[in-house]
Coordinates of C-alpha atoms in Angstrom, one line a residue:
X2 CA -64.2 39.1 1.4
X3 CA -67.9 38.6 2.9
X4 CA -67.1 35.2 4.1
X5 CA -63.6 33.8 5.4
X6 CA -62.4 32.0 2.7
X7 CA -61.5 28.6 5.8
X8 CA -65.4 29.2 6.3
X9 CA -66.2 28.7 2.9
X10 CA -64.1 25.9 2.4
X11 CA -66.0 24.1 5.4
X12 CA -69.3 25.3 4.4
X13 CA -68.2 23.7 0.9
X14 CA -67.4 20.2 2.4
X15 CA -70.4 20.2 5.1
X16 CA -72.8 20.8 1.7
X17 CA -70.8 17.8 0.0
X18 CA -71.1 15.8 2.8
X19 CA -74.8 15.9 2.5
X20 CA -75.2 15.0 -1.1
X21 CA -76.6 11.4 -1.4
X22 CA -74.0 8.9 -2.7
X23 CA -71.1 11.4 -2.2
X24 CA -69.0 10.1 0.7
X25 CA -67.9 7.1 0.1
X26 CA -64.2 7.1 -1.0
X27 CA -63.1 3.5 -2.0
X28 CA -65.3 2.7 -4.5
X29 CA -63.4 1.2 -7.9
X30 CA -66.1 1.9 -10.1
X31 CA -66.3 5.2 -11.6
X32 CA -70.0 4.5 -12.4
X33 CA -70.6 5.1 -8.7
X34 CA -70.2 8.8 -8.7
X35 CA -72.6 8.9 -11.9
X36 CA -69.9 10.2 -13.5
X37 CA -69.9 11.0 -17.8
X38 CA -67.2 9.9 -19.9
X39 CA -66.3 12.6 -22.4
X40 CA -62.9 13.8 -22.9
X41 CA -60.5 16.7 -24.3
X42 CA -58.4 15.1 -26.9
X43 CA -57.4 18.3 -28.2
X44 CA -53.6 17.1 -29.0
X45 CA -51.3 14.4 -29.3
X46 CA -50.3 14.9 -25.3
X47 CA -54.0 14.8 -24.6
X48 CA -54.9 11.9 -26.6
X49 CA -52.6 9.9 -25.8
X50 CA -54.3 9.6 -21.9
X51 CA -56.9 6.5 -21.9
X52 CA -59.0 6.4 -24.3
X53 CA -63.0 7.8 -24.4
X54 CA -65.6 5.5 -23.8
X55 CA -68.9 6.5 -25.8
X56 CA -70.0 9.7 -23.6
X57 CA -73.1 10.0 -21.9
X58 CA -75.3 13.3 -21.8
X59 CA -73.3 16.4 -21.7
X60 CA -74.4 17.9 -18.1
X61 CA -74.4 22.1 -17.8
X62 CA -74.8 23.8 -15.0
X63 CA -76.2 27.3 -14.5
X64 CA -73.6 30.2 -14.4
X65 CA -71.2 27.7 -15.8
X66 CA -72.2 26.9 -19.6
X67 CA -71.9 23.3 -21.1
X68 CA -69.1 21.3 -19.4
X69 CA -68.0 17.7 -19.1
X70 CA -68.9 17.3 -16.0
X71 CA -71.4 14.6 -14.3
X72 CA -73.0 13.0 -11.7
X73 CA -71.2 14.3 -8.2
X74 CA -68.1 15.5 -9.7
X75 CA -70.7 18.3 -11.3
X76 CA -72.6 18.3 -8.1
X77 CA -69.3 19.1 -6.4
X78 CA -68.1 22.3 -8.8
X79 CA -71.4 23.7 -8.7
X80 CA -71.5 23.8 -4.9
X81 CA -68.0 25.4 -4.7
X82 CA -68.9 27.7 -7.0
X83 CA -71.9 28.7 -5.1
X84 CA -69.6 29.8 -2.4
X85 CA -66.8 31.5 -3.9
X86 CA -69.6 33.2 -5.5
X87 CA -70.9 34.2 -1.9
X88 CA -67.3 34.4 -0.6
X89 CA -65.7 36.7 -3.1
X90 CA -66.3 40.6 -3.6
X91 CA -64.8 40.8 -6.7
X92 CA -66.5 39.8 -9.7
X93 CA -63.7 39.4 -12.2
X94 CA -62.1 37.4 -9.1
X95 CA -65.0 35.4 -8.8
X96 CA -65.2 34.8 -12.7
X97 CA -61.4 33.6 -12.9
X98 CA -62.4 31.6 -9.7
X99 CA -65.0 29.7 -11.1
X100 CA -63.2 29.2 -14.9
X101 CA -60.8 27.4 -12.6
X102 CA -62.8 25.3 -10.8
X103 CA -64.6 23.8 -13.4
X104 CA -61.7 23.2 -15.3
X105 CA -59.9 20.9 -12.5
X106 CA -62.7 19.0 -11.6
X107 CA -63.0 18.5 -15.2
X108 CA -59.8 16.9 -15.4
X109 CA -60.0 15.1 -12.2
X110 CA -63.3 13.4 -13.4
X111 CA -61.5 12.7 -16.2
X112 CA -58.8 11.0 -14.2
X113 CA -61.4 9.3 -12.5
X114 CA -62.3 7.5 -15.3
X115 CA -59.1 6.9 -16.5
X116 CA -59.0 4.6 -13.3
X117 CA -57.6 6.8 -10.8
X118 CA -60.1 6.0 -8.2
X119 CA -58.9 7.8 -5.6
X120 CA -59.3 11.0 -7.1
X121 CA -63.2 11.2 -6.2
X122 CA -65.1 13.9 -5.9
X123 CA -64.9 15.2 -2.1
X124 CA -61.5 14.3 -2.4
X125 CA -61.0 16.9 -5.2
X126 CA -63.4 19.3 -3.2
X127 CA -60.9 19.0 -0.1
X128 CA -58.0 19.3 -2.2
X129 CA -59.1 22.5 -4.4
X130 CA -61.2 23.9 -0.9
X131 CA -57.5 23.8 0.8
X132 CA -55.9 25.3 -2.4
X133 CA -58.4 28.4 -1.8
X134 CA -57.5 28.8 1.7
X135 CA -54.3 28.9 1.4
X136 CA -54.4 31.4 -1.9
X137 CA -56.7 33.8 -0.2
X138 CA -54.6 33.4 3.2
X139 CA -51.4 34.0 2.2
X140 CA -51.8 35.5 -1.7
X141 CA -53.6 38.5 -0.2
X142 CA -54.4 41.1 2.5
X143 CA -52.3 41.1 5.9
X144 CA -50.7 37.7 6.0
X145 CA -49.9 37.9 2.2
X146 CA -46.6 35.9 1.9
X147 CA -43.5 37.9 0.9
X148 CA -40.4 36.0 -0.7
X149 CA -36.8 37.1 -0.5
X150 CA -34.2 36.6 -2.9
X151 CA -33.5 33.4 -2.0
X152 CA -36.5 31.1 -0.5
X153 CA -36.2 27.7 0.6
X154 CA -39.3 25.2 0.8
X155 CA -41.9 25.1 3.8
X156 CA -41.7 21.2 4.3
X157 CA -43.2 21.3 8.1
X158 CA -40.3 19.4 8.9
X159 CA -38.6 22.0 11.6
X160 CA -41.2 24.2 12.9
X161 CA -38.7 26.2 14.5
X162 CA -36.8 27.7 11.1
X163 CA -39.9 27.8 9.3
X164 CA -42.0 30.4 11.8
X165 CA -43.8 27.6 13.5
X166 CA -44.8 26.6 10.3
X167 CA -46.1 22.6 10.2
X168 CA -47.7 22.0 7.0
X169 CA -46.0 20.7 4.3
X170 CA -46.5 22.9 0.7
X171 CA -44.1 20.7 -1.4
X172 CA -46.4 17.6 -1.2
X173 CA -49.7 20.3 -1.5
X174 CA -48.5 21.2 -4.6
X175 CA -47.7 18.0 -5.6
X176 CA -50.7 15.9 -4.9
X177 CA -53.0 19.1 -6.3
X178 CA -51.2 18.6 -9.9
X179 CA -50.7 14.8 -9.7
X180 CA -53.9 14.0 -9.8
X181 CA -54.4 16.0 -13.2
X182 CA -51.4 14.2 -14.8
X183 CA -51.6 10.6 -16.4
X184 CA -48.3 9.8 -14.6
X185 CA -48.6 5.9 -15.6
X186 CA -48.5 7.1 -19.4
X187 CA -46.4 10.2 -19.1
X188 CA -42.4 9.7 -20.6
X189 CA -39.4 9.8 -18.6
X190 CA -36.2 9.9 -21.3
X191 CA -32.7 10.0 -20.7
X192 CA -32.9 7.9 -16.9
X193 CA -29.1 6.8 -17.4
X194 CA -28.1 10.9 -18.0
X195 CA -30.5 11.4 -14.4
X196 CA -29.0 9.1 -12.8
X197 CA -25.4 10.6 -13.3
X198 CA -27.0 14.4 -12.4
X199 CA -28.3 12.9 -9.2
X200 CA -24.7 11.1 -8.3
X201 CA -22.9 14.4 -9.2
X202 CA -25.0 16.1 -6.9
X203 CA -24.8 13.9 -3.9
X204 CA -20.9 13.8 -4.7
X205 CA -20.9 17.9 -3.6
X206 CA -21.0 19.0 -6.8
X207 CA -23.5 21.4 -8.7
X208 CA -26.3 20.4 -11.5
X209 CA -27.8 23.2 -13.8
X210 CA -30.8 21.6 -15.7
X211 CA -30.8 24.2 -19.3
X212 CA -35.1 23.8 -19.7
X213 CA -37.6 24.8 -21.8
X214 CA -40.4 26.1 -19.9
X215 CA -44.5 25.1 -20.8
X216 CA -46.6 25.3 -17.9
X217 CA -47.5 27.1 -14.4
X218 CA -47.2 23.2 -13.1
X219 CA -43.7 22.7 -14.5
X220 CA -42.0 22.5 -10.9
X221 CA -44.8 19.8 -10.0
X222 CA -44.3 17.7 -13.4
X223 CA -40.7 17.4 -12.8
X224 CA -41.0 16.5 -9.5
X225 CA -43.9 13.8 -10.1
X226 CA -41.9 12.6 -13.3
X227 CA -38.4 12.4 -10.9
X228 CA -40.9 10.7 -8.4
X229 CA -41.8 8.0 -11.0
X230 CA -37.9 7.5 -12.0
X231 CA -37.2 7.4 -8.7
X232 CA -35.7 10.4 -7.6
X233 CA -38.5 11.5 -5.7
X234 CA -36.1 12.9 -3.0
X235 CA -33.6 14.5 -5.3
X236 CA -36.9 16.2 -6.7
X237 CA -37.6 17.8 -3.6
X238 CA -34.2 19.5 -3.5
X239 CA -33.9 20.9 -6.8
X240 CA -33.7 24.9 -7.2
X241 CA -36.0 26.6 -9.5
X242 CA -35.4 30.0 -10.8
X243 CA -38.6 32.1 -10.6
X244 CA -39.8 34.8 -12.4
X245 CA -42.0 37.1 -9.9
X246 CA -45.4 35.9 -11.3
X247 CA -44.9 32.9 -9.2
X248 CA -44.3 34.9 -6.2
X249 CA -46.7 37.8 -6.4
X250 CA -50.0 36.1 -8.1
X251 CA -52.8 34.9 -5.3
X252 CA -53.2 31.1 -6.4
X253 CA -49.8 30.6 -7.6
X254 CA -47.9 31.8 -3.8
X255 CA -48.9 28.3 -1.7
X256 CA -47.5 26.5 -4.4
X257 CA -44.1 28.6 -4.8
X258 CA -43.9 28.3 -0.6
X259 CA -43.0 24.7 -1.4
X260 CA -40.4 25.4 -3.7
X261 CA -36.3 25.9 -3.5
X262 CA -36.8 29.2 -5.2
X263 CA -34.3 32.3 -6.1
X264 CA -36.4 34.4 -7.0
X265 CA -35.7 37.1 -9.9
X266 CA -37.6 39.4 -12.6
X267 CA -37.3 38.1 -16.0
X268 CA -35.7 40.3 -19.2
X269 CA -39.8 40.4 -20.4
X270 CA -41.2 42.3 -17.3
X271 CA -38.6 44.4 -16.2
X272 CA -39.1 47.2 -18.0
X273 CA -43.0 47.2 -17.2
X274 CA -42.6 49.5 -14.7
X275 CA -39.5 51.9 -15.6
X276 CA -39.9 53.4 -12.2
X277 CA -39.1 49.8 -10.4
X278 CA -36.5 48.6 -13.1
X279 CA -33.0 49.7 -10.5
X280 CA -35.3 48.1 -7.8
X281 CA -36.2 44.7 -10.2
X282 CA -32.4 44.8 -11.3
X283 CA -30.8 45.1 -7.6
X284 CA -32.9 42.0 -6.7
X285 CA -31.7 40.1 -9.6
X286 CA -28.3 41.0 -8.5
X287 CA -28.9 39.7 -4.9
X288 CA -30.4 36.3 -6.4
X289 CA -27.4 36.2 -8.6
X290 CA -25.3 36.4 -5.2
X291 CA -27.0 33.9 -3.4
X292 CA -27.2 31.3 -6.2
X293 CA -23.4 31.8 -6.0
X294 CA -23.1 31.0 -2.2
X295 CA -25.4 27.8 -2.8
X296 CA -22.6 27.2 -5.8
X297 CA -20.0 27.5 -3.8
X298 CA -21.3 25.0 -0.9
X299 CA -21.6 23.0 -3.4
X300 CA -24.4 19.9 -4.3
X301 CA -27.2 21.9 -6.3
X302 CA -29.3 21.0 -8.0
X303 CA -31.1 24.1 -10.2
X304 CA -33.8 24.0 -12.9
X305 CA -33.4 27.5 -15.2
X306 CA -35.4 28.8 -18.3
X307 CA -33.1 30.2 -20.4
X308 CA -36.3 31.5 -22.9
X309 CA -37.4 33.4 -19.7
X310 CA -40.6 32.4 -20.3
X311 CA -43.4 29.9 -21.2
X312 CA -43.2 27.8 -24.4
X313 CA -46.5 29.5 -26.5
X314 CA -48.5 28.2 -29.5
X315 CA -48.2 29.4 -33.1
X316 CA -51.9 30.2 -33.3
X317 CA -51.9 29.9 -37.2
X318 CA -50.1 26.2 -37.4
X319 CA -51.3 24.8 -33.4
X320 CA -47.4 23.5 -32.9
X321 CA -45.5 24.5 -29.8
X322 CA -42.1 25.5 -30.3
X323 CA -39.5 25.6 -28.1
X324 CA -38.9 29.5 -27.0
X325 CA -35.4 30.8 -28.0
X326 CA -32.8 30.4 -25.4
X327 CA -31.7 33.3 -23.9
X328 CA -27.4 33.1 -24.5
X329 CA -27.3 35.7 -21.9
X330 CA -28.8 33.8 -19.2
X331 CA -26.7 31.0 -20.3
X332 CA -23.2 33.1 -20.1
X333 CA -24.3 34.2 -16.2
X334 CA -24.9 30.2 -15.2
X335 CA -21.5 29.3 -16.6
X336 CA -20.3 32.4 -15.5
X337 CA -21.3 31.1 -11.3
X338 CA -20.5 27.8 -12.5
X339 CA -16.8 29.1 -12.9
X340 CA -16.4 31.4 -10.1
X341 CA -17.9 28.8 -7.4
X342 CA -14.4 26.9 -7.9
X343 CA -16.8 23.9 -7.5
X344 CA -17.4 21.7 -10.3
X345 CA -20.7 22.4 -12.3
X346 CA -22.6 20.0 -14.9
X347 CA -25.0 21.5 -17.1
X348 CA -28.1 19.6 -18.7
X349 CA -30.5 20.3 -21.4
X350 CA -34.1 19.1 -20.1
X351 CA -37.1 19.1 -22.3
X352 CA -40.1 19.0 -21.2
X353 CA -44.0 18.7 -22.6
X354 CA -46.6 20.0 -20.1
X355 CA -48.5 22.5 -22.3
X356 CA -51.6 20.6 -22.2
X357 CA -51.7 20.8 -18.4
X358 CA -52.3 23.9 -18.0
X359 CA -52.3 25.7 -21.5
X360 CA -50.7 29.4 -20.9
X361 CA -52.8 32.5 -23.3
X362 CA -51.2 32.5 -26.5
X363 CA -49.9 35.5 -26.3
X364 CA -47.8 37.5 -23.4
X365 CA -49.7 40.1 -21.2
X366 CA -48.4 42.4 -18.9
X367 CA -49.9 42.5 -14.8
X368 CA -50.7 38.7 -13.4
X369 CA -54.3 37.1 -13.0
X370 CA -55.0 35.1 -16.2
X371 CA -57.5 32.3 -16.9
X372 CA -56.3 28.9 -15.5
X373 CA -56.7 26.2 -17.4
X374 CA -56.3 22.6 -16.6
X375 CA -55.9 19.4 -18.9
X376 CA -56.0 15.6 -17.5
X377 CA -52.9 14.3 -19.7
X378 CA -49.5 12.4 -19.7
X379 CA -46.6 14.8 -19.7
X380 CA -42.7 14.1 -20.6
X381 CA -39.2 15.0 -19.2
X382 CA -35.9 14.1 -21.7
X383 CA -32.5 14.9 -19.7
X384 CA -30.0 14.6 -22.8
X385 CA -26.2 14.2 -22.4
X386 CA -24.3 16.4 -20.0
X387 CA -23.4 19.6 -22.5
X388 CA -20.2 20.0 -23.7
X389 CA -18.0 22.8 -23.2
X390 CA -17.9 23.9 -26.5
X391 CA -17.0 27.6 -27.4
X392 CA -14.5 30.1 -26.2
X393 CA -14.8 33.1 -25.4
X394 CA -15.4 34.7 -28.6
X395 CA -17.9 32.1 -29.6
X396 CA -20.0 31.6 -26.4
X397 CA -23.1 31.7 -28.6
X398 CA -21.9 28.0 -30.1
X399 CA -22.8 26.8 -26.0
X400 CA -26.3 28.4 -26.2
X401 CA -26.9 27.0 -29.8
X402 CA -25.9 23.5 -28.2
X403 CA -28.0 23.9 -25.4
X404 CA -30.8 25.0 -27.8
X405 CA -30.7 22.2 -30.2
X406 CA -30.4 19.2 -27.7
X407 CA -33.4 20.3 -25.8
X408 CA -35.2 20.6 -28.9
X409 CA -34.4 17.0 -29.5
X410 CA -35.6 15.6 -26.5
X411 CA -38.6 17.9 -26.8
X412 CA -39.4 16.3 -29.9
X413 CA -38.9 12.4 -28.5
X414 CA -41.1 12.8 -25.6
X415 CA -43.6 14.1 -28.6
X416 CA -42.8 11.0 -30.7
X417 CA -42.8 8.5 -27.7
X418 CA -46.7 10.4 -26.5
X419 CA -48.1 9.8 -30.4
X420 CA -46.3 6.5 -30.7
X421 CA -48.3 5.4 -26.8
X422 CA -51.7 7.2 -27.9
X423 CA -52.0 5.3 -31.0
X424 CA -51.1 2.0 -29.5
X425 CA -53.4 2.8 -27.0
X426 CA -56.3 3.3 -29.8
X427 CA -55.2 0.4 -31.4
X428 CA -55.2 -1.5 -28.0
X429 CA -58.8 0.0 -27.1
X430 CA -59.6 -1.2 -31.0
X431 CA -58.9 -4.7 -30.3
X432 CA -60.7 -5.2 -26.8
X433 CA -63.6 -3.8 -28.1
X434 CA -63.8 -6.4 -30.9
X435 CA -63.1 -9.1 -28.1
X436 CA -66.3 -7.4 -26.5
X437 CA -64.4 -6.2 -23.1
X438 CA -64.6 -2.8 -22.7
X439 CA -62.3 -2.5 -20.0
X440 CA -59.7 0.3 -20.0
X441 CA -56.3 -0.8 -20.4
X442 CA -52.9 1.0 -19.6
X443 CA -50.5 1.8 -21.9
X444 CA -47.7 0.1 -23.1
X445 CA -44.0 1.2 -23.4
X446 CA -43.1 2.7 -26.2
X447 CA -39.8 2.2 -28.5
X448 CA -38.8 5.5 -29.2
X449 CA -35.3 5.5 -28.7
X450 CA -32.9 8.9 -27.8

């Protein structure tokens, strides 16, 4: 590093500062920040966020090619960019970098305009400025974070069991994402099967949510979408189990500090490095133990992808199926469920947050790929608490169960986004022959599950 990266971040915001027009931070109008109003509508979850107005002059900006980007919101990348340019040695660093940058405060001009006026420019500049800090802080060189087994989230709250720590990297992570997501349009199905989750848990005993996994900001979606149905505190307890990308890649570590985490290497990257496998398998082991002692205290909540991975697109049809559940990952969690002698509910929970942040279509070994980032409604569906079907000779008949319910609720929250984006045209359609071109929200859908 040439430049600190807490020197670049305020050399970022004193530059911002200084652009004409740029400071203000209540203004309703997204016509004050000069801003364009093109969008991605590049599926049914992104189309179904406000609709595009007619767009203005696609703005580019040098080192960056074409982009959507206008007025200050351009202003703003380009000036960030300048820095991590001057800040960062590496150029393939530097490259991923900038991909990144440009593609939030794409989406965050784009939430902008959906009305989301609080998301302007300098406020995305301190936001993504502090998400640099913290990656280059603690995702490298000698204050790099290291996680154990079994991590529990850096709220600020207790200084004194957190290292003196007194920032709070849940909410971080949180309002970064938030901002991306079109929260007021995004699905929440199955509320009546949350509520009964939540009230098992806060009765002592233990919640495993079955899920399929889409996106690096699944933890954050889930929380913002529990936010909305109001479990925003329950949210902030839940468990994730992590795969060691989350805890090893630069940008992704601030975001895992805020997260209940046991951390473990998934059945896809263990045998990467056949010289760490009895190292990556002893520490699956030890996460294994301490999810049982949290099962045995009793009142967890936990959030597990059976696939062991992201959700990926079939590049010849476009869909997004549901990765296969893994039975044997499955068999373990009732397996804890049993021996905690506590009782243990498990839930299938689909979710749709590919459009977020889009994964590579196909699975590379080693961490450090593109980000991309989407400004779209998203969807959570908690189905029925699973039956305990199958014995021990047919433990597959569980997993199938699990399998097929998620995929149910996977394909509602799809319905309920298509049936919301084309009211939405429709809506946008009939206010526009009324002559108002005003930008309305959308309205509740009737999908039922």
């Amino acid at each position: 590093m040439r430049l600190s990266i807490a020197a670049t971040a305020l050399a970022v915001m004193t530059a911002l500062a200084g652009v004409e027009g740029f400071a203000p931070m209540s203004s309703s109008s997204p016509r004050a920040f000069g801003v364009t109003t093109t969008k991605h509508m590049s599926s049914p979850t992104a189309a179904a966020s406000s609709s595009a107005k007619a767009p203005s002059e696609p703005a580019s900006s040098e080192g960056g090619g074409d982009t959507n980007l206008g007025g200050h919101f351009l202003a703003a990348r380009d000036q960030l960019v300048q820095n991590i340019v001057a800040a960062v040695e590496t150029p393939s660093m530097a490259h991923m970098l900038e991909h990144f940058t440009t593609e939030y405060f794409t989406a965050m001009q784009h939430s902008y305009e959906a009305g989301n006026t609080e998301y302007t420019p300098q406020e995305s500049a301190a936001r993504f400025s502090k998400a640099l800090e913290l990656g280059m802080k603690y995702g490298m060189g000698p204050d790099r974070y290291t996680f154990g087994v079994k991590h529990t989230a850096l709220r600020g709250r207790d200084p004194d069991l957190e290292d003196g720590n007194t920032y709070d990297y849940y909410k971080f992570g949180c309002d970064f994402f938030r901002g991306a997501m079109d929260v007021d349009n995004s699905v929440v199905l199955g509320a009546d099967n949350l509520k009964k989750a939540f009230a098992q848990v806060e009765a002592g005993e233990n919640v495993v949510f079955f899920a399929n996994h889409q996106s690096e900001a699944d933890p954050q979606v889930f929380s913002c979408l529990l936010e909305k149905a109001g479990y925003g505190e329950e949210g902030a307890e839940v468990a994730y189990v992590a795969g060691h990308k989350v805890t090893t890649d630069t940008l992704a570590i601030p975001f895992s500090m805020g997260r209940n985490l046991l951390c473990i290497h998934s059945k896809k990257h263990i045998d990467a490095d056949p010289e760490m496998k009895g190292v990556k398998q002893k520490q699956n082991m030890l996460a294994m133990s301490a999810m049982l002692g949290m099962m045995r205290k009793g009142g967890a909540s936990l959030w597990v992808a059976p696939s062991g991975g992201r959700d990926r697109r079939n590049v010849d049809t476009g869909e997004i199926p549901i990765a296969n559940f893994d039975q044997k990952v499955i068999d373990m969690f009732r397996l804890m469920g049993n021996k905690s002698k506590v009782p243990t509910h498990y839930y299938p929970l689909a979710m749709v947050s590919y459009d977020l942040c889009p994964p590579p279509d196909f699975v590379e070994a080693g961490v450090g790929e593109d980000r991309n980032v989407r400004f779209c409604p998203v969807g959570i569906a908690c189905g029925d608490e699973l039956e305990n079907v199958g014995g021990v000779e047919t433990r597959h008949k569980f997993t199938e169960l699990a399998q097929e319910k998620t995929d149910e609720g996977y394909h509602a929250i799809l319905a309920q986004l298509a049936e919301n984006a084309a009211g939405a045209v429709e809506e946008s359609s009939s206010e526009a022959d009324e002559g108002d071109g005003a930008t309305q929200g959308m309205k509740t859908g009737t999908v039922k599950w």
